[in-house]
XYZ file of C-alpha atoms in Angstrom:
284
model
C 0.000 0.000 0.000
C 1.402 3.349 -0.989
C 0.556 6.159 1.412
C 2.255 9.406 0.453
C 2.049 11.814 3.358
C 1.497 15.493 2.756
C 4.641 17.512 2.079
C 5.040 20.205 4.730
C 7.571 22.595 3.167
C 8.027 25.607 5.421
C 7.710 29.078 3.942
C 9.574 31.836 5.732
C 9.243 35.340 4.368
C 7.639 33.961 1.210
C 10.583 31.726 0.264
C 11.876 28.315 1.168
C 14.297 28.586 4.065
C 17.518 26.694 3.502
C 20.250 26.485 6.107
C 23.059 24.076 5.299
C 25.967 23.267 7.559
C 29.332 22.080 6.302
C 28.702 19.614 3.493
C 28.679 15.942 4.446
C 27.893 13.980 1.314
C 26.448 10.480 1.557
C 25.852 8.316 -1.511
C 24.001 5.034 -1.902
C 23.285 2.811 -4.881
C 20.579 0.189 -5.311
C 19.688 -2.497 -7.804
C 16.274 -4.058 -7.966
C 13.301 -5.393 -9.827
C 10.050 -3.806 -10.928
C 7.273 -5.835 -9.293
C 4.225 -3.806 -10.370
C 3.489 -0.930 -12.756
C 0.396 1.257 -12.931
C -0.320 4.105 -15.298
C -0.595 5.044 -18.967
C 3.082 4.349 -19.738
C 3.324 1.019 -17.937
C 4.673 -0.686 -21.058
C 7.873 1.365 -20.734
C 8.785 -0.410 -17.471
C 7.695 -4.054 -17.670
C 7.312 -6.157 -14.548
C 10.490 -8.126 -13.919
C 12.778 -5.514 -15.479
C 15.908 -4.455 -13.605
C 16.271 -0.930 -12.251
C 19.423 0.855 -11.071
C 19.124 3.789 -8.687
C 21.647 5.971 -6.863
C 21.544 9.232 -4.953
C 23.845 11.620 -3.113
C 22.556 13.737 -0.231
C 24.099 16.349 2.031
C 23.492 14.743 5.417
C 24.389 18.009 7.177
C 21.360 19.840 5.752
C 19.282 21.326 8.569
C 15.859 19.917 9.403
C 13.310 22.693 8.735
C 10.308 20.850 10.198
C 9.240 21.756 13.771
C 7.690 18.391 14.698
C 9.913 15.723 16.292
C 8.501 12.882 14.190
C 8.904 14.605 10.817
C 11.822 16.111 8.930
C 12.095 18.361 5.877
C 15.523 18.797 4.277
C 15.310 21.364 1.487
C 17.767 20.841 -1.399
C 19.488 18.075 0.570
C 19.502 15.818 -2.474
C 22.589 16.698 -4.475
C 21.812 14.175 -7.195
C 19.538 11.307 -8.168
C 20.198 8.872 -11.003
C 17.632 6.292 -12.151
C 18.281 3.899 -15.001
C 15.814 1.493 -16.613
C 16.473 -0.928 -19.464
C 16.420 1.001 -22.728
C 16.654 4.386 -20.971
C 20.143 5.765 -20.298
C 19.574 7.294 -17.839
C 15.832 7.626 -17.230
C 16.034 10.375 -14.623
C 18.740 12.790 -13.462
C 17.878 15.280 -10.709
C 19.823 17.834 -8.661
C 18.762 19.934 -5.677
C 15.811 17.781 -4.622
C 14.119 17.830 -1.219
C 13.948 14.951 1.267
C 11.130 14.522 3.782
C 10.949 11.933 6.570
C 8.120 10.576 8.732
C 9.001 8.472 11.781
C 6.272 6.359 13.429
C 3.498 8.649 12.204
C -0.091 7.470 12.722
C -1.832 7.107 9.371
C -5.644 7.267 9.174
C -5.832 6.216 12.820
C -5.199 2.557 12.006
C -1.543 2.161 10.986
C 1.950 3.462 11.718
C 4.285 4.533 8.944
C 7.986 5.201 8.462
C 8.572 7.025 5.192
C 11.344 8.753 3.259
C 10.002 10.909 0.448
C 12.269 12.435 -2.205
C 10.927 14.980 -4.689
C 11.457 18.273 -6.507
C 14.708 19.857 -7.615
C 16.018 20.484 -11.106
C 15.315 17.703 -13.595
C 17.907 17.466 -16.348
C 16.422 17.969 -19.791
C 17.858 14.636 -20.920
C 15.498 12.808 -18.535
C 12.852 10.990 -20.563
C 10.339 8.199 -20.099
C 8.651 6.651 -23.100
C 10.074 9.362 -25.341
C 8.482 12.157 -23.290
C 10.316 14.593 -20.990
C 9.922 13.934 -17.270
C 8.808 17.070 -15.438
C 7.795 15.673 -12.037
C 8.774 12.695 -9.887
C 8.641 11.146 -6.427
C 10.709 8.373 -4.872
C 9.140 6.818 -1.782
C 10.659 4.396 0.725
C 8.191 3.228 3.363
C 7.219 0.685 5.991
C 3.593 0.456 7.134
C 2.587 -1.533 10.232
C -0.391 -1.962 12.526
C -0.625 0.318 15.558
C 0.724 -2.377 17.879
C 3.890 -2.930 15.800
C 6.583 -0.239 15.638
C 8.132 0.217 12.172
C 11.923 -0.012 12.184
C 12.906 1.505 8.836
C 13.808 4.830 10.497
C 15.339 5.589 13.879
C 14.158 9.187 14.124
C 13.186 11.941 11.710
C 16.744 12.502 10.435
C 17.711 11.373 6.960
C 19.214 7.861 7.166
C 22.899 7.809 6.283
C 22.886 4.037 5.767
C 21.152 2.322 2.814
C 17.394 2.340 3.372
C 15.932 -1.122 4.001
C 12.334 -0.485 2.965
C 9.642 -3.155 2.540
C 7.882 -0.912 0.016
C 9.509 1.368 -2.572
C 7.661 3.391 -5.217
C 8.865 5.582 -8.069
C 6.369 7.976 -9.651
C 7.189 9.549 -13.013
C 5.046 12.249 -14.598
C 5.648 13.156 -18.225
C 2.677 15.318 -19.210
C -0.229 16.581 -17.101
C -2.210 13.541 -16.054
C 0.315 10.984 -17.304
C 1.610 9.541 -14.033
C 3.181 6.096 -14.006
C 3.925 4.392 -10.679
C 6.561 1.681 -10.391
C 6.620 -0.614 -7.364
C 10.190 -1.715 -6.698
C 12.064 -4.330 -4.737
C 15.519 -2.879 -4.049
C 18.731 -3.966 -2.400
C 22.040 -2.133 -1.935
C 24.417 -2.304 -4.888
C 27.955 -1.309 -5.702
C 28.365 2.489 -5.879
C 28.106 4.289 -9.203
C 31.518 4.164 -10.854
C 33.610 7.089 -12.031
C 33.301 5.799 -15.604
C 29.474 5.802 -15.394
C 29.402 9.361 -14.068
C 31.808 10.570 -16.758
C 29.680 8.917 -19.454
C 26.530 10.622 -18.117
C 28.323 13.963 -17.979
C 29.561 13.678 -21.565
C 26.078 12.799 -22.825
C 24.641 15.815 -21.042
C 27.369 18.142 -22.325
C 26.787 16.963 -25.907
C 23.066 17.678 -25.501
C 23.757 21.177 -24.153
C 25.976 21.935 -27.148
C 23.293 20.705 -29.566
C 20.752 22.953 -27.823
C 23.034 25.961 -28.183
C 23.282 26.411 -24.417
C 26.995 25.634 -24.123
C 29.779 26.581 -26.503
C 31.618 23.795 -28.290
C 35.018 25.063 -27.141
C 33.987 25.171 -23.489
C 32.427 21.723 -23.844
C 35.656 20.277 -25.248
C 37.598 21.770 -22.351
C 35.255 20.272 -19.741
C 35.278 16.872 -21.461
C 39.077 16.930 -21.528
C 39.113 17.549 -17.773
C 36.628 14.711 -17.278
C 38.937 12.371 -19.182
C 41.894 13.388 -17.011
C 39.892 12.699 -13.838
C 38.786 9.322 -15.207
C 42.337 8.355 -16.148
C 43.703 9.393 -12.749
C 40.962 7.516 -10.899
C 41.371 4.409 -13.049
C 45.144 4.067 -13.337
C 46.021 5.501 -9.902
C 49.266 6.729 -11.469
C 48.456 10.395 -10.915
C 46.723 12.234 -8.109
C 43.056 12.845 -8.827
C 42.554 15.782 -6.441
C 44.132 18.365 -8.728
C 42.177 17.492 -11.901
C 38.952 17.214 -9.910
C 39.497 20.617 -8.297
C 40.256 22.133 -11.703
C 37.036 20.714 -13.131
C 35.025 21.973 -10.171
C 36.479 25.486 -10.490
C 35.812 25.618 -14.227
C 32.157 24.656 -13.764
C 31.809 27.096 -10.865
C 33.037 29.970 -13.049
C 30.860 29.154 -16.079
C 28.040 31.674 -15.364
C 30.475 34.586 -15.512
C 31.026 34.373 -19.263
C 30.210 31.073 -20.883
C 26.858 29.671 -19.737
C 23.576 30.419 -18.034
C 23.231 29.641 -14.344
C 20.905 26.683 -15.025
C 23.550 24.995 -17.184
C 26.223 25.539 -14.556
C 23.902 24.109 -11.890
C 23.363 20.936 -13.908
C 27.073 20.458 -14.495
C 27.857 21.234 -10.854
C 25.482 18.444 -9.798
C 27.349 16.015 -12.039
C 30.664 17.149 -10.554
C 29.231 16.470 -7.087
C 28.328 12.923 -8.126
C 31.767 12.497 -9.678
C 33.445 13.679 -6.473
C 31.521 11.117 -4.448
C 32.270 8.352 -6.968
C 35.988 9.140 -6.773
C 35.882 8.983 -2.986
C 38.938 10.096 -1.038
C 41.284 12.112 -3.226
C 44.399 10.165 -4.093
C 47.746 11.883 -4.453
C 50.083 8.990 -5.058
């Protein structure tokens, strides 16, 4: 049973309040199977198909919700990557929000633990069934009777360990009214590799050039830096910290002359994922 609780985003002075402490990035990857599909585009995600999912969150993001059994972490999600067979990748998101519910009474008859991920900037390359994705939700939950305490969460904070959820749902919306819900059975998987992140980044950069939103010369420069990072991370013959820092600085400075802020934000999200995939900087 899917029971999406109401999002309680706090508005302060007419805008979302975001207060983030020193970044503490946590990444997790999952592999799983689609066990049920409902919606007009169900044929795009057949039952039994394999799904790959990974996300990176800033675990130091402040909880903006006043209640002790609920948490709201605005823009905590640095990146989300979802890949289905025949879709590479299906969904790429940066800057999403995470909401948690710990032992909340639902309809007076059940208790629920839930982690809800939603919002943020969806990369334009994200498609489902040939249509752009413009809204999404990822839901991890455990529902029990009132006399049984759910154990998926141990408080309203975002879990830093992989989420062991009996029920997982992914909702994808492509056009108004076209919502497809995938029920998933997930288990932890090996982290996203540096090579996978670099491939995603190159695909996105090529698309930005084709759209006229990023100059070809700048794109070649960024791709060259990506290749250097990949080589350093793969061969371990050169330190990866320097090339990674150079890439990060180049993307950070893009809005000044070479690209709109939205483009820089997308590329910055990919650099964040790349940083986490690399792990501890190596300077051998």
